[in-house]
Coordinates of N, CA, C and O in Angstrom, one line a residue:
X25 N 0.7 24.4 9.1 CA -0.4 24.4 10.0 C 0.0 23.9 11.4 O 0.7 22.9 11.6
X26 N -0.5 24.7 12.1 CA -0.6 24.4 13.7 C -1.8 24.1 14.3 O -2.9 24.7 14.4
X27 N -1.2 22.4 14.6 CA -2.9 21.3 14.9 C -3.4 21.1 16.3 O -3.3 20.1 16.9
X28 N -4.1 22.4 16.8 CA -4.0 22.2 18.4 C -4.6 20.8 19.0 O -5.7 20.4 18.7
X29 N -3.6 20.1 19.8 CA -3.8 18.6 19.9 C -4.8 18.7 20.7 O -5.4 17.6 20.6
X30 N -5.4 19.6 21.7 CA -6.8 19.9 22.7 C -8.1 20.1 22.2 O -9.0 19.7 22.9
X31 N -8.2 20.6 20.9 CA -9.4 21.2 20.5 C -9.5 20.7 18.8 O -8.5 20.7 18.0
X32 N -10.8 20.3 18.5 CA -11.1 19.8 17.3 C -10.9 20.8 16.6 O -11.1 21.8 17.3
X33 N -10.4 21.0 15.3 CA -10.5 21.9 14.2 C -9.9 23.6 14.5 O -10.3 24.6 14.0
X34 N -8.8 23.3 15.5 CA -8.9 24.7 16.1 C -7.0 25.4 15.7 O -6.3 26.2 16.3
X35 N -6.9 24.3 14.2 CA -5.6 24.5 13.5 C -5.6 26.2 13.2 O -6.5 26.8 12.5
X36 N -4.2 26.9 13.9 CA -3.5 27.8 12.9 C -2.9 28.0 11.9 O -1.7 27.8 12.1
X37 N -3.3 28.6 10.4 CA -2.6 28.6 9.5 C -1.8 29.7 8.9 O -2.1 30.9 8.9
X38 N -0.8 29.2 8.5 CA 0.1 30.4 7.5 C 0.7 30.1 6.4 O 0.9 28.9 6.3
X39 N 1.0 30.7 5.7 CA 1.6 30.6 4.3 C 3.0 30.9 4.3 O 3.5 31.9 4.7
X40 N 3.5 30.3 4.0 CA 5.4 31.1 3.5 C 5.0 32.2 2.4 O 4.0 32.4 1.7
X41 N 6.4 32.8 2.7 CA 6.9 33.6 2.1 C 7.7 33.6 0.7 O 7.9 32.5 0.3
X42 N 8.2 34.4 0.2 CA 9.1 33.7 -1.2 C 10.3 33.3 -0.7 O 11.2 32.9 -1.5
X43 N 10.5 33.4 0.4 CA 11.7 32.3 0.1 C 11.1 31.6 1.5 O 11.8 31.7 2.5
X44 N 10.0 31.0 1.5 CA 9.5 29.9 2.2 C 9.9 29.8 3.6 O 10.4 28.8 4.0
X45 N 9.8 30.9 4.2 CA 9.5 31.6 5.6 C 8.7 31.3 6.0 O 8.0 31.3 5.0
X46 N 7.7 30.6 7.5 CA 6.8 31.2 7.6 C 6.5 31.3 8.9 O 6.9 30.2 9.4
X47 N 5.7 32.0 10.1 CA 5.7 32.2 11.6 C 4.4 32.1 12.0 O 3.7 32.9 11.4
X48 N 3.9 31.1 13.0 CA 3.0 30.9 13.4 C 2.8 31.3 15.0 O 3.2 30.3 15.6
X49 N 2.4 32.1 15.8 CA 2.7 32.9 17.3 C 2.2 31.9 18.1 O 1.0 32.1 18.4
X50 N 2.7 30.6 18.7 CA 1.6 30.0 19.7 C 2.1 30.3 21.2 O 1.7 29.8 22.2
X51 N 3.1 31.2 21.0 CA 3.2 32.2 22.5 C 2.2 32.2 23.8 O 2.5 32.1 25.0
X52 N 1.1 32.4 23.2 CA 0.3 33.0 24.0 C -1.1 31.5 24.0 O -2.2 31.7 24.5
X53 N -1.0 30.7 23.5 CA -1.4 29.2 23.8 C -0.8 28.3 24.7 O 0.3 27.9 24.7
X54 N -1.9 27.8 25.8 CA -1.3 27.0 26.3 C -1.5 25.8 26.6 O -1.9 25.3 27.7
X55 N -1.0 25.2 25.2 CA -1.7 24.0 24.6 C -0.4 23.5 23.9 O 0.5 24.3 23.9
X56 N 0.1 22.0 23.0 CA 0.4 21.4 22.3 C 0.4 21.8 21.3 O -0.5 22.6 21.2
X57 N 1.1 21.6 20.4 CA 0.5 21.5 18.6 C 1.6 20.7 17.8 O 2.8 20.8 17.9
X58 N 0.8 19.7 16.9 CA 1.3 18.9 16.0 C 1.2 19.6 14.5 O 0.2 19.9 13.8
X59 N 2.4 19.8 14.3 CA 3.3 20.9 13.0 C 3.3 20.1 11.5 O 4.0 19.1 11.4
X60 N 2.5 20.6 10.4 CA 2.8 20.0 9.2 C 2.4 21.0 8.0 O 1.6 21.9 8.1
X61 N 3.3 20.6 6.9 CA 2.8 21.5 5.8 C 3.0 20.9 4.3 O 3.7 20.0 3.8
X62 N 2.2 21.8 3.8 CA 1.6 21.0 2.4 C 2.2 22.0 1.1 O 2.7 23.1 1.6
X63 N 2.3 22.0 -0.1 CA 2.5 22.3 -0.9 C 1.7 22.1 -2.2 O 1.0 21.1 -2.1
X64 N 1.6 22.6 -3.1 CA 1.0 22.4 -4.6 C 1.8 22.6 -5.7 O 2.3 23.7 -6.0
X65 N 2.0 21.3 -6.3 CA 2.9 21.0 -7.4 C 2.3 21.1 -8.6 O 1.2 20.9 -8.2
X66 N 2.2 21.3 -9.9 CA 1.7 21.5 -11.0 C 2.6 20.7 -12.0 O 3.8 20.9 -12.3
X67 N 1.8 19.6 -12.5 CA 2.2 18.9 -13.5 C 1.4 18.5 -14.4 O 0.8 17.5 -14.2
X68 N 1.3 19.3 -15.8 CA 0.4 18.8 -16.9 C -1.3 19.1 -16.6 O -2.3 18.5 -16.8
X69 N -1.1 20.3 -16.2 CA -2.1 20.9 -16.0 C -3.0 20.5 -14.7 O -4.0 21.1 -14.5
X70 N -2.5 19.5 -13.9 CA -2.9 18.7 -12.6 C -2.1 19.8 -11.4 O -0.9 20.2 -11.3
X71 N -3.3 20.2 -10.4 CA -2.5 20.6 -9.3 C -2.6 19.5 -7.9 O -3.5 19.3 -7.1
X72 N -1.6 19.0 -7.9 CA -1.1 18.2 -6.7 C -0.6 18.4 -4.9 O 0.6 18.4 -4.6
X73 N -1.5 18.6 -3.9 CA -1.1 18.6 -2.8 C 0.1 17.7 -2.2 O -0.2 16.5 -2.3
X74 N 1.5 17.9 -1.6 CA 2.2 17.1 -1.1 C 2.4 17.0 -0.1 O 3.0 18.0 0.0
X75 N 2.3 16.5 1.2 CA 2.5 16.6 2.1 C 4.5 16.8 2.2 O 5.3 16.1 1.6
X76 N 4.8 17.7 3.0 CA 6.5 18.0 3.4 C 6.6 17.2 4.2 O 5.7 16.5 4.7
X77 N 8.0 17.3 4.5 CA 9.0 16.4 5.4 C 9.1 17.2 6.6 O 9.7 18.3 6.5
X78 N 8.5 16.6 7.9 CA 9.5 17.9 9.0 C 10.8 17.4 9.5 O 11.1 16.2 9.7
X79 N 11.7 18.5 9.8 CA 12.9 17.8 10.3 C 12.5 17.4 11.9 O 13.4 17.2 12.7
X80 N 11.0 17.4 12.4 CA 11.3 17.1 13.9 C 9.7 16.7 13.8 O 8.8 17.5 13.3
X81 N 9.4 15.4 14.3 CA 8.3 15.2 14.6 C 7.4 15.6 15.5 O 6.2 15.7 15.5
X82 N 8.6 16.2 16.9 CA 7.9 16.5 18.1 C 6.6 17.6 18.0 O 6.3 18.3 17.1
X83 N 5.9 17.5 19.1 CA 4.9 19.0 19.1 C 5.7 19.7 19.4 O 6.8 19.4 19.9
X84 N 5.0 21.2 19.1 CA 5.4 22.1 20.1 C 4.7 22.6 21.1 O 3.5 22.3 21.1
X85 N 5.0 23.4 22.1 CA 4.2 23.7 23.2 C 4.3 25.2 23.3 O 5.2 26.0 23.3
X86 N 2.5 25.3 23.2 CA 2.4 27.0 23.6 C 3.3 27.4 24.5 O 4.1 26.8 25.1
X87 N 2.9 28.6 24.6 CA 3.6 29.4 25.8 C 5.3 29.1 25.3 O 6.1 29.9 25.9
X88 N 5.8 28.2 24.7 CA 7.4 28.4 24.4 C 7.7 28.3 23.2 O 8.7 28.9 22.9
X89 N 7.0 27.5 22.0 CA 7.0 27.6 20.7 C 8.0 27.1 20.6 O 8.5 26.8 21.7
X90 N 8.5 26.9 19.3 CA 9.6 26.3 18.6 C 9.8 26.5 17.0 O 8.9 27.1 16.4
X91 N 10.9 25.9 16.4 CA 10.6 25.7 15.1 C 11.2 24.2 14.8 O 12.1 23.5 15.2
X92 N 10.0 24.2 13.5 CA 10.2 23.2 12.6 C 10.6 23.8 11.1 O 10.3 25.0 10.9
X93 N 11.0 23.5 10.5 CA 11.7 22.9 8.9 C 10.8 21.7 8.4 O 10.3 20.7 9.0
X94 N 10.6 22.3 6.9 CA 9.7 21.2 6.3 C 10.3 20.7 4.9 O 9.4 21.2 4.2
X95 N 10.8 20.3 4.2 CA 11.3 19.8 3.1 C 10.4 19.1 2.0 O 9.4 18.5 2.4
X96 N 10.8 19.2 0.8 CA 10.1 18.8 -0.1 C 10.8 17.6 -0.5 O 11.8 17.8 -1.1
X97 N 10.4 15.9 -0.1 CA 11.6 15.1 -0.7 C 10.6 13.5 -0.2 O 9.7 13.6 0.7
X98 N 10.7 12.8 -0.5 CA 9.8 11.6 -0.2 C 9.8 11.4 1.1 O 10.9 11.3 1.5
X99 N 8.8 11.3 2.1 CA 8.5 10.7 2.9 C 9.2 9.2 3.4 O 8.8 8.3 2.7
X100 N 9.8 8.9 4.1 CA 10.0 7.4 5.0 C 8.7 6.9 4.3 O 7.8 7.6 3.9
X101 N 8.8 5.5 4.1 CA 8.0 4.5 3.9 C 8.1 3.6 5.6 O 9.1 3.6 6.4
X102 N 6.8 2.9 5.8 CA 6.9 2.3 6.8 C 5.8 1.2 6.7 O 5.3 1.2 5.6
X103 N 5.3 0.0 7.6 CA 4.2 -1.0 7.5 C 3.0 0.1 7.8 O 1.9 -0.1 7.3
X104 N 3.1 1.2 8.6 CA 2.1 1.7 8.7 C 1.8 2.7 8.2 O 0.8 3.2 8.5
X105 N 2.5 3.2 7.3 CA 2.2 4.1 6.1 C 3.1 3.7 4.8 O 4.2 4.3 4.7
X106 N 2.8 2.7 3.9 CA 3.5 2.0 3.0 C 2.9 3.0 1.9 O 2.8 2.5 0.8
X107 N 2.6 4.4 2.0 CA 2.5 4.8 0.6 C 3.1 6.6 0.6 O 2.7 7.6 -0.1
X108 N 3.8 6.5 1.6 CA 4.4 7.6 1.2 C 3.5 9.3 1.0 O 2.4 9.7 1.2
X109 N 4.9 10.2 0.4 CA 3.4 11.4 0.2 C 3.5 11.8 -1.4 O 3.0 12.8 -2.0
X110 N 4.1 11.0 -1.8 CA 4.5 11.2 -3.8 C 3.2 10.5 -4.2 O 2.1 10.5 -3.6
X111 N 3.5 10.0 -5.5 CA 2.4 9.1 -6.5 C 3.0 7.4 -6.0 O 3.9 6.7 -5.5
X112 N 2.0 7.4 -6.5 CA 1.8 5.4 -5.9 C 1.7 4.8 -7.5 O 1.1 5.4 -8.4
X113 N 2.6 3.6 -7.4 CA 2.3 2.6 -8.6 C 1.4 1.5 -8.3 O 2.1 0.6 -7.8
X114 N 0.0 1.0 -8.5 CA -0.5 0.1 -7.8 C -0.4 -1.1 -9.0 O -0.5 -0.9 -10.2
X115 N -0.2 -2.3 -8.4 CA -0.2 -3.8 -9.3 C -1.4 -5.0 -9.0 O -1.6 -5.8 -8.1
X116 N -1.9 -4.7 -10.0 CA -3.1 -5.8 -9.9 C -2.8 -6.8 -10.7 O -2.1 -6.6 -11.7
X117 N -3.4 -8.5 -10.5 CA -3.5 -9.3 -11.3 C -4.6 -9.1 -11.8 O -5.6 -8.4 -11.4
X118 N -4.5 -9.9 -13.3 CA -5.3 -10.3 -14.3 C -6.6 -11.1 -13.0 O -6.1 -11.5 -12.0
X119 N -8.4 -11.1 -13.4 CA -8.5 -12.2 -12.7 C -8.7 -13.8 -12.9 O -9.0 -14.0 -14.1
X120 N -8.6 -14.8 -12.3 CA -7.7 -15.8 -12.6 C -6.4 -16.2 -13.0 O -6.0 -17.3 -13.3
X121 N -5.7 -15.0 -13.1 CA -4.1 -15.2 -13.0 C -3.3 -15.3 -12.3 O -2.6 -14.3 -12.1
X122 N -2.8 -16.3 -11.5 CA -2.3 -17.0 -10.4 C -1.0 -17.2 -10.7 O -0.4 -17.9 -9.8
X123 N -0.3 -16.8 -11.9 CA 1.2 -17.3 -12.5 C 2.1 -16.6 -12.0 O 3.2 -16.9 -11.6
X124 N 1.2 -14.8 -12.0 CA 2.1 -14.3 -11.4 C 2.0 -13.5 -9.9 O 1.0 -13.0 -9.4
X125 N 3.3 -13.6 -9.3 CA 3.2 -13.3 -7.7 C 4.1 -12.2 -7.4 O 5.3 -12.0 -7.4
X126 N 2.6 -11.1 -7.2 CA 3.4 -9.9 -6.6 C 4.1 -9.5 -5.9 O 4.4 -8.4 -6.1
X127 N 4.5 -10.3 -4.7 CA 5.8 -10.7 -3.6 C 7.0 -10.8 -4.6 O 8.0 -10.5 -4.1
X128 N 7.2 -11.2 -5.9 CA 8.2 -11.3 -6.4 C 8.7 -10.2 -7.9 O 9.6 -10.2 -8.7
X129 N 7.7 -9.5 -7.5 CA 7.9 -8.5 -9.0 C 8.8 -7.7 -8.4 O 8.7 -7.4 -7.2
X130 N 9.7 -7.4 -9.5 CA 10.5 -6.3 -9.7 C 9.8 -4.8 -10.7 O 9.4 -4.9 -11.8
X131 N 9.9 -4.1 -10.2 CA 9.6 -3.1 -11.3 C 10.9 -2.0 -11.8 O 11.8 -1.5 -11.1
X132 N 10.6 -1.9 -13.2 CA 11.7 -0.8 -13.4 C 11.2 0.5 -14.3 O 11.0 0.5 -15.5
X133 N 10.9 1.5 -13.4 CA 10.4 3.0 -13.5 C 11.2 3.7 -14.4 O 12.0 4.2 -13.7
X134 N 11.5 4.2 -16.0 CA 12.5 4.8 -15.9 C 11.8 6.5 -16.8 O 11.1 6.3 -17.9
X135 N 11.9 7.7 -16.4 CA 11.3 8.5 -16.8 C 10.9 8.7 -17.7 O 11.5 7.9 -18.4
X136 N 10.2 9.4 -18.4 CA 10.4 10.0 -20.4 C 10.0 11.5 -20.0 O 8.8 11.8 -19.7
X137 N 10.8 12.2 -20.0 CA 10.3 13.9 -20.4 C 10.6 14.0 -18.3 O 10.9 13.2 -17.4
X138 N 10.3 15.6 -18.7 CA 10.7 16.1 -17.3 C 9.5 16.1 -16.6 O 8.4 16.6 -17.0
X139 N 9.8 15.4 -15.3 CA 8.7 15.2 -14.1 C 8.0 16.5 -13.2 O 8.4 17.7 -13.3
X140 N 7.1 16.1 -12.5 CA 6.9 17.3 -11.6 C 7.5 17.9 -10.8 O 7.1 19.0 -10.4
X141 N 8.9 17.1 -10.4 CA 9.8 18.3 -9.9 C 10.7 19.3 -10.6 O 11.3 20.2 -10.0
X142 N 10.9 19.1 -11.8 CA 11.1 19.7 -12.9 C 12.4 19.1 -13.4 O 13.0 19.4 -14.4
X143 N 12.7 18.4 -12.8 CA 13.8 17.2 -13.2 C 13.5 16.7 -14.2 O 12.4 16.8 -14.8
X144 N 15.0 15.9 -14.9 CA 14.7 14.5 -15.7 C 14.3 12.8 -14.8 O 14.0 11.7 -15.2
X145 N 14.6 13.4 -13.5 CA 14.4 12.3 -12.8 C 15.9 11.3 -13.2 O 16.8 11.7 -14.0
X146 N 15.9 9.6 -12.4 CA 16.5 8.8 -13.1 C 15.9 7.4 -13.2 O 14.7 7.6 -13.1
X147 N 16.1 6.2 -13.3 CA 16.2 5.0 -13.8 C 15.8 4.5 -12.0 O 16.7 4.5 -11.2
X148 N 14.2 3.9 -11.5 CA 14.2 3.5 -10.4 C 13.7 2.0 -10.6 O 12.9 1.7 -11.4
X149 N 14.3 1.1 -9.6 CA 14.0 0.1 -9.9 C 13.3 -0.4 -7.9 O 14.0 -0.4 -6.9
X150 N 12.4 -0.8 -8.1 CA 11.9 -1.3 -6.7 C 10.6 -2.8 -7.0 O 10.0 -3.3 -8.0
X151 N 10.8 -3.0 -5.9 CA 9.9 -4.2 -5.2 C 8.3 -3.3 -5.1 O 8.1 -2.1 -5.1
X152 N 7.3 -4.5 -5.0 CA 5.6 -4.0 -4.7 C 6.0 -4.5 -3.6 O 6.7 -5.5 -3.5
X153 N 5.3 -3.6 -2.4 CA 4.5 -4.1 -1.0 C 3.7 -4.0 -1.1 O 3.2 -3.2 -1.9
X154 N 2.8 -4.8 0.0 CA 1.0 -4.9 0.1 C 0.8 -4.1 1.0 O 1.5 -4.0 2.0
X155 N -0.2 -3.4 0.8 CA -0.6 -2.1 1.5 C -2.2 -2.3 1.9 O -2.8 -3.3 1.6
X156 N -2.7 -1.5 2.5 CA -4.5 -1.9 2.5 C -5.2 -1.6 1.3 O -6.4 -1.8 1.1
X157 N -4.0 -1.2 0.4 CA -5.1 -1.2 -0.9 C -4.6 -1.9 -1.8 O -5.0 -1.8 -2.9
X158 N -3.3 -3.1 -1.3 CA -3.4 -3.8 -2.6 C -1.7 -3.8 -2.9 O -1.0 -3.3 -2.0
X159 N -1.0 -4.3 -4.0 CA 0.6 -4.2 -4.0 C 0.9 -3.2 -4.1 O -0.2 -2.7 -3.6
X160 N 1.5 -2.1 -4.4 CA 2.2 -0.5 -4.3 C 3.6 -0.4 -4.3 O 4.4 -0.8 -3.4
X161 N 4.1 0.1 -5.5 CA 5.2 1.2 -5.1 C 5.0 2.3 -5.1 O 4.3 2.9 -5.8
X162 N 5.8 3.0 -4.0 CA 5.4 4.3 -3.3 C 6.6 5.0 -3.4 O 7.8 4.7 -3.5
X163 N 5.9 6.0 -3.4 CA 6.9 7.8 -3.1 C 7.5 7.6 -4.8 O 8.8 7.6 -4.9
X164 N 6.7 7.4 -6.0 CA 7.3 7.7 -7.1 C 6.7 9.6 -7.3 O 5.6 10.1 -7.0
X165 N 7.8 10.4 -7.9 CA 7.6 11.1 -8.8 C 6.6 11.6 -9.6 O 6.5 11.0 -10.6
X166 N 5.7 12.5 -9.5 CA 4.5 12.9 -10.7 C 5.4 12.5 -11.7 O 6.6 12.4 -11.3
X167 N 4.9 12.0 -13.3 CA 5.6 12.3 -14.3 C 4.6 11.1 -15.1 O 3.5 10.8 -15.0
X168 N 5.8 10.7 -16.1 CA 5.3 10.0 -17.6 C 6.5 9.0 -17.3 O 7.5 9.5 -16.6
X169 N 6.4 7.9 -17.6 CA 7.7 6.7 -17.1 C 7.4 5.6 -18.4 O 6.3 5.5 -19.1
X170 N 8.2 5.2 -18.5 CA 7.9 3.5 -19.1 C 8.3 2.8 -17.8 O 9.1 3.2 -17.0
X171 N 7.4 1.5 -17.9 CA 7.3 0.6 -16.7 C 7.7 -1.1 -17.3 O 7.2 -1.6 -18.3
X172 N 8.3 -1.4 -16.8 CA 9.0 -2.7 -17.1 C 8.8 -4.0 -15.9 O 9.2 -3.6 -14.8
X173 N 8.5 -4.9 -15.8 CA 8.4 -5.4 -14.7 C 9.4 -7.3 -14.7 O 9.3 -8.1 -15.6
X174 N 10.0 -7.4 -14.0 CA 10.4 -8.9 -13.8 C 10.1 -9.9 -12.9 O 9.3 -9.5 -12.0
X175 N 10.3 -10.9 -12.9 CA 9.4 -11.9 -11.8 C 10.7 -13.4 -11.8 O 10.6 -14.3 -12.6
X176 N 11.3 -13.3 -11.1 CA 12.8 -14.5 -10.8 C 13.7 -13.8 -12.3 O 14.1 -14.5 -13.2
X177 N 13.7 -12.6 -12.2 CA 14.5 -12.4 -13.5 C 13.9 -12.6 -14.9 O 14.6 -12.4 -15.9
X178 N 12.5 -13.0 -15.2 CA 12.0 -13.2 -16.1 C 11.0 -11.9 -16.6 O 10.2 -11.5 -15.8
X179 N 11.1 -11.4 -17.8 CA 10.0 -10.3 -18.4 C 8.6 -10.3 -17.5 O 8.7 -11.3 -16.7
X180 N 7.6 -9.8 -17.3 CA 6.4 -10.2 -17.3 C 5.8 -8.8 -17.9 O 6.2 -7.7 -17.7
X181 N 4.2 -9.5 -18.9 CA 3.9 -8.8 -19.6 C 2.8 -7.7 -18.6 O 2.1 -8.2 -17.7
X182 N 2.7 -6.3 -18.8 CA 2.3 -5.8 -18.5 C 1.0 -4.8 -19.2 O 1.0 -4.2 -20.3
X183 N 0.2 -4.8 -18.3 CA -1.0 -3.8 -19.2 C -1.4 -2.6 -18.4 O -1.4 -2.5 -17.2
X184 N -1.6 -1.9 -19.4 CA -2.0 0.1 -18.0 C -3.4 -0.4 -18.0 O -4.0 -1.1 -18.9
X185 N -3.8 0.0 -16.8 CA -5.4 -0.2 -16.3 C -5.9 1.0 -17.0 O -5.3 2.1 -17.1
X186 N -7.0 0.7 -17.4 CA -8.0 1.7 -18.0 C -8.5 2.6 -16.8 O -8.9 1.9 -15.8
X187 N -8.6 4.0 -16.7 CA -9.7 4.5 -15.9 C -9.1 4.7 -14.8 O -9.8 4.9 -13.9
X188 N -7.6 4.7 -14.5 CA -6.6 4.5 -13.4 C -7.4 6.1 -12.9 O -8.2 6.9 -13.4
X189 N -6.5 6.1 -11.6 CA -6.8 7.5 -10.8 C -5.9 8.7 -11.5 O -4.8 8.5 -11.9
X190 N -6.3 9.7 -11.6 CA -5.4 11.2 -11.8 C -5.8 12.0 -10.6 O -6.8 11.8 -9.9
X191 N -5.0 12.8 -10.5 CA -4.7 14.0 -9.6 C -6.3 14.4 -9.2 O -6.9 14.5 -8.1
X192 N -6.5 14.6 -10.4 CA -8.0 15.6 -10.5 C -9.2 14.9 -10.6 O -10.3 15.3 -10.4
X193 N -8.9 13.4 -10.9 CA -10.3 12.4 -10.7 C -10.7 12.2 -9.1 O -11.8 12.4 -8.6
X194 N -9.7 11.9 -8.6 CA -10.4 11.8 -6.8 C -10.4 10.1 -6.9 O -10.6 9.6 -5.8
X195 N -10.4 9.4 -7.7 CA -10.9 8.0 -7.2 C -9.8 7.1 -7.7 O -9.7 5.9 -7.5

């Protein structure tokens, strides 16, 4: 998609090709455009929008155009976008559980069965950051995982939230 930075809603779109081609003419614009593209992944009967990677953040400029490259591969994590464009692991306390401190968990992600990229995936181990919605690990994998968590090196027991979000729930 080509997001004319001048005009509300006045994005160009195109599709690739089978081998994920694709040309958008802003030749004859003469205007800015901020460059991005999305994908649909299918996992377990869930269809998932991903946002790509571009190799160049810049706009481009009508009247001379350019190209960008888009990749399918985790997004940079940053303080201002701490969630990436994969699946998010979110960590809530119990309430009144104050024993444990999510500045200190470790988690350890390790797959079961092949993920949405059609991988076996491997063995991830990361830190929660606080996000505006709360602790997060980000840019994980669609898939099925066992989750393991530590806190100074010590087990901590873990429970799946009931009613969590899926692809296709929206909340």
């Amino acid at each position: 998609m080509a997001d004319n930075t001048a005009a509300y809603n006045s994005n160009l779109i195109a599709r690739t090709d089978a081998q994920g081609r694709y040309k958008i003419d802003v030749r004859n614009a003469p205007v800015t455009f901020n460059m991005s593209a999305t994908m649909t992944i299918r996992y377990e009967g869930h269809s998932i929008g991903v946002n790509l990677v571009p190799d160049n953040t810049e706009t481009v400029p009508g009247g001379v155009g350019g190209v960008r490259n888009f990749t399918f591969k985790p997004k940079p994590l940053s303080q201002a976008d701490p969630y990436g464009n994969l699946a998010c692991v979110f960590v809530e306390r119990e309430p009144g559980n104050f024993s444990v401190d999510p500045a200190k968990l470790v988690l350890t992600l390790t797959p079961i069965g092949t993920l949405a990229d059609g991988t076996t995936g491997s063995v991830r181990t990361t830190k929660v950051v606080m996000s505006g919605s709360g602790w997060v690990a980000a840019n994980i994998m669609w898939g099925t995982y066992k989750v393991t968590a530590t806190m100074d090196g010590q087990p901590v027991e873990l429970r799946r939230r009931i009613g969590g979000w899926t692809p296709t729930s929206g909340a």
